Structures are given as C-alpha cells and as structure tokens.
XYZ file of C-alpha atoms in Angstrom:
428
model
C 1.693 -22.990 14.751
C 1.971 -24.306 18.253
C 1.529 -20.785 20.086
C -1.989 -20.281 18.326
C -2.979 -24.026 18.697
C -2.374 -23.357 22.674
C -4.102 -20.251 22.603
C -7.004 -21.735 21.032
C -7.009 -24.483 23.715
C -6.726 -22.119 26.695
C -9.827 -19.965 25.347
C -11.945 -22.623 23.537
C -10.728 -26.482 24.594
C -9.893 -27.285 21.614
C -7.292 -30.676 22.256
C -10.082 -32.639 22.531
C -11.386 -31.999 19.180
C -8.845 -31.285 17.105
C -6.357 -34.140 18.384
C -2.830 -33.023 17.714
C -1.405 -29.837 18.896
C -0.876 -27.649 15.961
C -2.525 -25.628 13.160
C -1.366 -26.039 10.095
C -2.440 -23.235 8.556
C -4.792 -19.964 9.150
C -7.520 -19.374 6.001
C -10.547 -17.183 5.138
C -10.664 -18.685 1.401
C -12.753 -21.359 1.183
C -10.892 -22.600 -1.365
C -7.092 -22.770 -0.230
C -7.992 -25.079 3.085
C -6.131 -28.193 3.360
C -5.863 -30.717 5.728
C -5.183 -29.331 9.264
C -6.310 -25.127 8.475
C -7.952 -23.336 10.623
C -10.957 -21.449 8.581
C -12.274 -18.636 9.908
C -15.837 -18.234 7.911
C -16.578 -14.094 6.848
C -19.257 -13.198 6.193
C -20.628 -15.772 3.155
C -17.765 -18.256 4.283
C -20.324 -19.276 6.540
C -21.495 -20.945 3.521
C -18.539 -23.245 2.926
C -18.216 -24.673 6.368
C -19.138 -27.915 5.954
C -16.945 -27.606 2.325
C -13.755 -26.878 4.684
C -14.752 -29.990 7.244
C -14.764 -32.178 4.460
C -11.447 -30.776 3.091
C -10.007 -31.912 6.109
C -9.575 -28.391 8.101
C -9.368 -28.904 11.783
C -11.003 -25.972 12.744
C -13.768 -23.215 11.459
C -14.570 -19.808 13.648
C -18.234 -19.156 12.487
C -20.991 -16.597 13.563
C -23.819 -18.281 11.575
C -22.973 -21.878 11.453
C -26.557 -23.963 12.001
C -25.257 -27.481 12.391
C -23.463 -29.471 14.941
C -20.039 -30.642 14.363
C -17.550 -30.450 16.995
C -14.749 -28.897 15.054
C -16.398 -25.498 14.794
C -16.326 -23.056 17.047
C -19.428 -20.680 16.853
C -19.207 -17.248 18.023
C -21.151 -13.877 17.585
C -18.578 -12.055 15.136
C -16.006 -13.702 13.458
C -14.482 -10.971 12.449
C -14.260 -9.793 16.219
C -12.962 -13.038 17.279
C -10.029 -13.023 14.877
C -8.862 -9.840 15.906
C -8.988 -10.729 19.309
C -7.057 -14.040 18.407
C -5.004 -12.141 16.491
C -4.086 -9.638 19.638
C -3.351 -12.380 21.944
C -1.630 -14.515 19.409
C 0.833 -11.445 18.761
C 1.423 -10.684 22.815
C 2.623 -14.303 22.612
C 5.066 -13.930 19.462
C 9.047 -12.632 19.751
C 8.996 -10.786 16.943
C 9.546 -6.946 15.902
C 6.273 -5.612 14.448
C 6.822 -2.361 12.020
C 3.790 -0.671 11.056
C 2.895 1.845 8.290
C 0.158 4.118 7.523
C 0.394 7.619 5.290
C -2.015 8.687 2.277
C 0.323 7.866 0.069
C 3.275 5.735 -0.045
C 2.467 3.101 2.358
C 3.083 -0.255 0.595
C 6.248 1.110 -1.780
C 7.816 1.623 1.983
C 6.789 -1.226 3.329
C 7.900 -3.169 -0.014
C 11.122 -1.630 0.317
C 12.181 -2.054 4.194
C 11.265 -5.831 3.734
C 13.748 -5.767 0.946
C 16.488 -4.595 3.039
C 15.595 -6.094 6.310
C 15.259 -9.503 4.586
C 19.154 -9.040 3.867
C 19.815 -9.643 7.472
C 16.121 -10.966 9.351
C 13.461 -13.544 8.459
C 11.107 -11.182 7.782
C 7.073 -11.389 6.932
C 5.209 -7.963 5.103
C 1.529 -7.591 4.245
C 0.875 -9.170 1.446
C -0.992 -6.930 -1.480
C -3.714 -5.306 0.299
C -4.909 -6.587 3.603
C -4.573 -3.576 5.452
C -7.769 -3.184 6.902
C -9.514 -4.354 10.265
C -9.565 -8.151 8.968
C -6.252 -7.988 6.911
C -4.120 -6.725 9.616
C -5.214 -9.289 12.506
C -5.253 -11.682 9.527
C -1.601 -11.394 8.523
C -0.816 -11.444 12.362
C -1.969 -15.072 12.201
C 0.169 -16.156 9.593
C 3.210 -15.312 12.030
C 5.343 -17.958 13.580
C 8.601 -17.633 15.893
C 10.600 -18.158 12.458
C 9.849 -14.411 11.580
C 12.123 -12.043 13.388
C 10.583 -8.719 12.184
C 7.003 -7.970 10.400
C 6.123 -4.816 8.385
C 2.529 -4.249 8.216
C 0.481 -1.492 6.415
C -1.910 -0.315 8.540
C -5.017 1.839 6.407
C -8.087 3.187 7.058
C -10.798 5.260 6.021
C -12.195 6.736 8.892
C -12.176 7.463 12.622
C -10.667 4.653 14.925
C -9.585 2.178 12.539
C -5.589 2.913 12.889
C -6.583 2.592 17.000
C -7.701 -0.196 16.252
C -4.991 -1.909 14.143
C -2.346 -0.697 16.212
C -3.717 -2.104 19.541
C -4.268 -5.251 18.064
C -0.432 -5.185 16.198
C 1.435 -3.386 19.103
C 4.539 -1.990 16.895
C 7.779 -1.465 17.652
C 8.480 1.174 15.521
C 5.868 3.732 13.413
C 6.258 5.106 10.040
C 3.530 8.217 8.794
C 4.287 8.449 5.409
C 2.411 11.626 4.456
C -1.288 13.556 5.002
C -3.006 13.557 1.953
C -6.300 14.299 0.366
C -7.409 10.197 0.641
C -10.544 9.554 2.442
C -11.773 13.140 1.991
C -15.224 11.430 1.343
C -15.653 10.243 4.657
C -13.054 12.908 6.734
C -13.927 16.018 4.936
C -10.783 17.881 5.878
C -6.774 16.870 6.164
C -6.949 17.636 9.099
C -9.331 14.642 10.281
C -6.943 12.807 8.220
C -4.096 13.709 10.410
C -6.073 13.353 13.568
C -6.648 9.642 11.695
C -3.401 8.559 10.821
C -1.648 9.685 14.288
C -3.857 7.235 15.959
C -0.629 5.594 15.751
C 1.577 7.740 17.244
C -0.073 6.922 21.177
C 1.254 3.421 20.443
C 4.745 4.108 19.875
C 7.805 5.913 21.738
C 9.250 8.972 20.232
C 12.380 7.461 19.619
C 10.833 4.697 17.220
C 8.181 7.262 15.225
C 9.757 7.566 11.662
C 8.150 10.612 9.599
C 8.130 12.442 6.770
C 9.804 15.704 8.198
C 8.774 18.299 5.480
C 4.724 17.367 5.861
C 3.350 20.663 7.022
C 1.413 18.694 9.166
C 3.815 16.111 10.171
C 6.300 17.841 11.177
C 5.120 19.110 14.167
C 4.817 15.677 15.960
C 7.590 14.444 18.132
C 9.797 11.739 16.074
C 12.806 10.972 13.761
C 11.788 13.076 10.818
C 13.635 11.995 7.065
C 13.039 14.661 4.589
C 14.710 17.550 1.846
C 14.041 20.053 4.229
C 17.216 21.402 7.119
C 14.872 20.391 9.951
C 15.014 16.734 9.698
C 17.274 14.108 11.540
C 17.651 12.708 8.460
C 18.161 15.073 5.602
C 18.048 13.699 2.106
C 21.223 15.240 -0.242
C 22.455 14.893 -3.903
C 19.479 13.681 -5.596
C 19.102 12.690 -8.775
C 16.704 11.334 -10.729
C 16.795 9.696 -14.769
C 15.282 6.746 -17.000
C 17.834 4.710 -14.926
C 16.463 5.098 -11.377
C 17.269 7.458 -8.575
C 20.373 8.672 -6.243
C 20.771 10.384 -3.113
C 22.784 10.471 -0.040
C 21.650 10.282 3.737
C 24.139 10.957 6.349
C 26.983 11.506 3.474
C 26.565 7.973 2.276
C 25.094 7.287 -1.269
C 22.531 5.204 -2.136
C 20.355 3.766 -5.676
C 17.364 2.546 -6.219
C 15.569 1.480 -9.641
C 12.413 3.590 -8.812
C 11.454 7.593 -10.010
C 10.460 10.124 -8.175
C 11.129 12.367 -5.262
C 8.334 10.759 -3.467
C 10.024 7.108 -4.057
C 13.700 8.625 -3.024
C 11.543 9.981 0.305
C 10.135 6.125 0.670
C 13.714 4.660 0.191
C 15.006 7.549 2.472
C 12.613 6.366 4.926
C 13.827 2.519 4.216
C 17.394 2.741 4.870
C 16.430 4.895 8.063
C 14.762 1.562 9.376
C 17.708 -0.060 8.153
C 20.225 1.713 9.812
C 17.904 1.574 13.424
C 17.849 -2.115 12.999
C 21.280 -2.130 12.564
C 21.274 -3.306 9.137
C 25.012 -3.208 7.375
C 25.572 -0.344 4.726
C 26.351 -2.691 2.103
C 23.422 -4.993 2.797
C 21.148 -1.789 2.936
C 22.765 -1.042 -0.501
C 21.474 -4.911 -1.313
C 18.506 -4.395 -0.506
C 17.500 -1.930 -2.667
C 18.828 -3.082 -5.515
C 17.140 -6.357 -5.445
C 13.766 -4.390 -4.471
C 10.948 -6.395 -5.945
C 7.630 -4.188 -5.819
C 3.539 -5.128 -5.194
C 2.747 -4.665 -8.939
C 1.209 -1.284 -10.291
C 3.241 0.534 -8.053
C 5.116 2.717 -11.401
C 5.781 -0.856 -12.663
C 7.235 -0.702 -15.848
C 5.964 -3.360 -18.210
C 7.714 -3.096 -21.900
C 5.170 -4.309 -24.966
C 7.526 -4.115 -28.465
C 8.087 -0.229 -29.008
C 5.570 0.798 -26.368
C 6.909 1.377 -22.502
C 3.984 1.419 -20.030
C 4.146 2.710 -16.555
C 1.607 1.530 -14.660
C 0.867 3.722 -11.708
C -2.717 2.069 -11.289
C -2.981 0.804 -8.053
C -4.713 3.842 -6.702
C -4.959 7.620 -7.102
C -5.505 10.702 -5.153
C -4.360 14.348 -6.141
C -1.179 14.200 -4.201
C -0.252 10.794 -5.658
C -1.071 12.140 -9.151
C 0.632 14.713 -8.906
C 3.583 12.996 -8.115
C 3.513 10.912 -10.957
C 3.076 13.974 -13.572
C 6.084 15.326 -12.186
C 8.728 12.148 -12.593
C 6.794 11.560 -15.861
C 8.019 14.834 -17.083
C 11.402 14.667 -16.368
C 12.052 10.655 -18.277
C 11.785 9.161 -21.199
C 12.155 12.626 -23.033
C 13.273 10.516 -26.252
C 10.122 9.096 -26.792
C 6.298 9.752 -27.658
C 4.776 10.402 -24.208
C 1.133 9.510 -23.043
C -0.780 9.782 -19.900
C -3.650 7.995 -19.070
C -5.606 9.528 -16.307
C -9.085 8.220 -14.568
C -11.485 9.279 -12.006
C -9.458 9.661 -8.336
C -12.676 8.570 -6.109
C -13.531 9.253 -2.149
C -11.907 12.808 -2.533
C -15.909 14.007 -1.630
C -17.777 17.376 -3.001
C -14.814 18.899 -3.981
C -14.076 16.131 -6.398
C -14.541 17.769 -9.953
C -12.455 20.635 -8.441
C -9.316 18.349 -7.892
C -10.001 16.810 -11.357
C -9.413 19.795 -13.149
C -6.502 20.452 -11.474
C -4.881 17.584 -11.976
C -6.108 18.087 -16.084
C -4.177 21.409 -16.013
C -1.350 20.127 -14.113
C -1.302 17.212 -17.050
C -1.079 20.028 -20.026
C 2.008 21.598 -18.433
C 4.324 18.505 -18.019
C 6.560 17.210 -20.788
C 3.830 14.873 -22.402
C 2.368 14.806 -26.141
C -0.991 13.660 -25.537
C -3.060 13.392 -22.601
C -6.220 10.899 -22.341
C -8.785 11.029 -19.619
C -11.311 8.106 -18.479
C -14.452 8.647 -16.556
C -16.953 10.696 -15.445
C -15.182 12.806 -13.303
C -12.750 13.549 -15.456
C -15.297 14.257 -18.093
C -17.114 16.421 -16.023
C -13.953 18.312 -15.630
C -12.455 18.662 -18.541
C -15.624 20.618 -19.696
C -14.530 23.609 -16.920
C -10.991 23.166 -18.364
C -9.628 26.551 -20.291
C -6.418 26.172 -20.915
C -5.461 25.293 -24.878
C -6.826 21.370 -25.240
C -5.825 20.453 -28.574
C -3.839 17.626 -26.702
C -6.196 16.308 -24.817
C -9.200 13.586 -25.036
C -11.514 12.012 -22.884
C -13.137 8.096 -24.025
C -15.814 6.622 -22.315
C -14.332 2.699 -23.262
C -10.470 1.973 -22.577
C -10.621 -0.348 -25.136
C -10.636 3.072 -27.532
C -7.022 4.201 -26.245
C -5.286 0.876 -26.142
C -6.189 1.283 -29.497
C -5.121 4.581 -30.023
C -1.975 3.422 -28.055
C -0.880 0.526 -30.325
C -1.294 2.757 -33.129
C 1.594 4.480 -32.361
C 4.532 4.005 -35.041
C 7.253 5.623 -32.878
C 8.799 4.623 -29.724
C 6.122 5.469 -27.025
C 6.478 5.948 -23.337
C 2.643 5.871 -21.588
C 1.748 6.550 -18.213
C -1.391 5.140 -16.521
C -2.357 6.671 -13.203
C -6.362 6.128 -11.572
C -8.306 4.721 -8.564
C -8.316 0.818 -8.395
C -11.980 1.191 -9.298
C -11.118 2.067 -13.088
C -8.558 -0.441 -13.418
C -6.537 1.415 -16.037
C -4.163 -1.480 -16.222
C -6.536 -3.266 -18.475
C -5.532 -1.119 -21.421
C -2.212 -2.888 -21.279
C -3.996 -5.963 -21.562
C-alpha cells in the first residue's frame, strides 16, 4: 500500500520511522496486526498499543496514547483522522467507487452487483457491516490500485451521516434502494428519512443515480429509475417467483436468480442495471447471478434433517417484514410452515402500533403457526383481535426450537427480527 504509505509521509514524516515504504496492512483489531499494519487505536484500542508495537505493526494512530515511542502517531480523534486519511487516500486511488444506501435492501444489492461485476473487474464490497462513519473510511483503506471498482453500503441513522460518507467515498454512481420506516426512533417521520438518505444524491450526476422508480418518495428525484411500475427506465416484466428462485425480464432479456421475493427481483433488477452501465456482457451478468453468494441471514436457507429454515435475521423493520410474509406465503406450500417473529426496534412511539400490524399481517399469509419473541411483540399481541388460536408468544427461544424440532412432518420455518434478538440462535 504504497499510495497510503506516501500519504502518511507527506502529512506525518513517517520514512524516518517506519523505514521501508509500504504498509502492509490497515487494522482496528488488536488482535489481527502483524508485522508491518498500520493500527489505528478506537476508542479502548488505545489500550493495546504497546500490544500492536510488540507484534511488530509499523504504525498506530492514537488519541490517548501516554508513552513515547516513535512509531505512533498521536492525534486528537482517531476516528477523525481515519476518515480524513481515508478521503485523501481515495482522491489518490483509480478506482470506480459504487455506493448504496436505502432502508431496506442495501447489502443484498450490494452482494449482488459484486457478484456480477466480479465476472469482468477486480472488485472490493463492504464486508458484513461496516457501513457506518468508521466502516466506510475503514474499508476505503483496505483499497489498492488492484481493485478496479468498489461497492460500498453507506447507512446511517440520523442527520448528516450519508454527507458524510459520501464526501469522504466520492462515488461514481448512487443506488437509493427504498424509504422505509428504519431509524424512525431518531427521524420521527419518512420523510426525514428521505431528506437522510438523498444526502447522496448532491454527490452524484443524474445520469449515474440508480433508484427504485415505484418509491412514492423516490420517484420524484431526477435519476435512472428500475421498477414494476410504466414510469421507470427500467421496467421489470414476466416475473415469477417459486421454491426454485425467481425470473424476470429487463429490457426483453430474461434473467434468474436463486433468491424470493419481489423485493430481491427489484435488488437483482437494480444489479444487472449496474451491470449493463458498466458494460458488463449479458451472459456474464447471467453468471453473476447465478453464482451469487450472500452476507449470511439475508433469507439464507439453512436445511437441518426434515426442517428448512429461512433465516431472515439480520435485521427487521415493518417494510422488510412485510416483505418476507409475503414470499413466505407463496413457497414451500407442501410443507408445515412457521414464522418466527421478534421485536423490530428504533421504529420510536409508534412501535407497538407497527407490531400489531405486522401480527395481523402474519395470521393472513399461508402459514400454520405463528410464534412471536419479545416484549414488543408481547405487548402487541395483547391489542390483537383477530382469531389467535395459531399464534404464541415465548419469552426464551430455547422454548420454540423446541417446539420446532418437535415437528414430525416436513417443516418449512421462517425467522425474521432486529439483530438485537438474534433469532438465528434457535437454529442453533
């Protein structure tokens, strides 16, 4: 990493001390430096410093560092410093920087344009979730001139954060996946979160905003729009959806992918949109989705003897639910169907109110039993009136993975909550 090491030099003088003139590597786990890293020490890194020196790192960024050592570099925010690193570094890097944001959606997109841009580029994505104001600048630094095109997820939770990310990761191109009900705890209305998410849309060129065309809110910004709808540039046609995976055509030509959902055939759509701008080959778009590989617990499908688990886990917000009831309701049809539901958090005071909604739209999908987890789902089911003979709330998980693996017939189960009730420990 040459083009960092020299950045580095011009803004601290760093030849002297560190001797060579490259970085090996860029860390903020105290435990994966190696000989050569740069460390940059968050928040209680600044507690393994002199553990990285004597692993051999070459340099540390700290902001509370009390001893002397020449090899680190104190400053008054680390964090600060890294994205301002991480600015400069990318100014100084020939490379095509896709970024994403959306309530929903954002890393199954991003998962799936790396898979077809990596038939045809080196290309880099965020990896699992650093899509915040360190993970972004973060990622950045992993970057070298061997990457021809990045896809980032950019996220947020409030006012100013996707400024921030996007002046520090200067995209190319700009994907809005969706306005949701996410972050409703902070932005109280959908329309903050619009006014958040298009933070973006300053940083980009009309002719390189990609978005969701039949978002009543999106679709009165200026861009290429991909959607069902006759308005959009890119109108979605023939879908279809089964226990296989998904169809549809864009611009007459057909396409598969082994995901569910019309909210995954609007992700692909977007994909091969990005594809086709980057010039990718049809068939090698084609390639690229079949040999999608997706960040885990994104309707992952994970098969235990008779029992076929889709966990939907990751995260959860009424939209996203939603979505999941309704491809749950249309496969598997054959088998003993379960859905797991728990709490959806940050949707603020109107939280119990989505809850039951999302209970009611649970009892009028295809489904045999429903099971909730957590107090907010508690709290709503008790406002609930519509018939509940099949439906149960548990205060331990370990109660329905029981429940579960009692099952004698062939059993389908869906699992669909906020990261903070991990629901993926009841396949466990």
């Amino acid at each position: 990493m040459k083009i960092l090491f020299n950045i580095l030099d011009e803004i601290f003088g760093i030849k002297s001390v560190v001797g060579k003139n490259e970085i090996a590597h860029v860390v903020m786990d105290s435990r994966k430096v190696q000989k050569g890293d740069l460390f940059f020490a968050i928040n209680n890194g600044n507690s393994y410093v002199d553990d990285v020196l004597d692993k051999g790192a070459a340099l540390v960024i700290a902001d509370n560092y009390k001893g002397n050592d020449k090899r680190v570099i104190k400053v008054d925010n680390t964090i600060k410093c890294m994205q301002e690193l991480a600015k400069k570094y990318r100014k100084a890097l020939n490379i095509k920087i896709i970024a994403i944001t959306g309530s929903n959606g954002k890393t199954t997109t991003k998962d799936i344009i790396y898979s077809i841009l990596s038939q045809e580029f080196v290309t880099a994505k965020t990896m699992g979730n650093l899509n915040n104001h360190i993970g972004v600048p973060f990622t950045i630094l992993q970057l070298d001139n061997k990457y021809e095109v990045a896809v980032l997820e950019l996220g947020m939770s409030g006012f100013g954060e996707i400024e921030l990310l996007s002046d520090i990761a200067q995209p190319d191109i700009g994907i809005i996946t969706n306005i949701g009900d996410s972050h409703l705890e902070f932005l109280k209305t959908r329309e903050n979160v619009f006014k958040a998410k298009t933070e973006l849309v300053k940083y980009i060129t009309k002719e390189n905003l990609i978005i969701f065309g039949d978002d009543p809110f999106l679709k009165i910004l200026d861009g290429i729009k991909v959607g069902y709808e006759n308005n959009n540039n890119y109108q979605i046609k023939d879908f279809n959806d089964s226990d296989e995976g998904l169809s549809f055509k864009l611009d007459k030509d057909k396409y598969d992918i082994a995901l569910n959902g019309k909210h995954n055939c609007i992700n692909a759509a977007i994909a091969v949109v990005i594809g086709k701008k980057l010039k990718v080959p049809y068939e090698k778009i084609k390639d690229g989705l079949k040999n999608l590989e997706l960040t885990p617990m994104r309707f992952q499908k994970i098969e235990k003897e008779n029992i076929l688990y889709i966990n939907d886990a990751y995260n959860a917000s009424p939209i996203s639910v939603n979505f999941s009831l309704e491809t749950f309701d249309k496969l598997y049809n054959d088998t003993l169907k379960i859905i797991v539901l728990g709490d959806m958090l940050e949707l603020g005071e109107k939280e119990i109110e989505y809850h039951k909604n999302i209970i009611e739209k649970a009892l009028n999908v295809h489904t045999d039993k429903v099971y909730l987890y957590g107090e907010r789902m508690r709290k709503a089911l008790e406002i609930v009136h519509e018939n509940k003979e099949r439906i149960f709330h548990f205060t331990e998980k370990e109660e329905i993975k029981k429940l579960i693996l009692k099952e004698q017939k062939k059993t389908s189960v869906l699992l669909k909550g906020s990261r903070g009730m991990k629901l993926e420990e009841i396949i466990e």
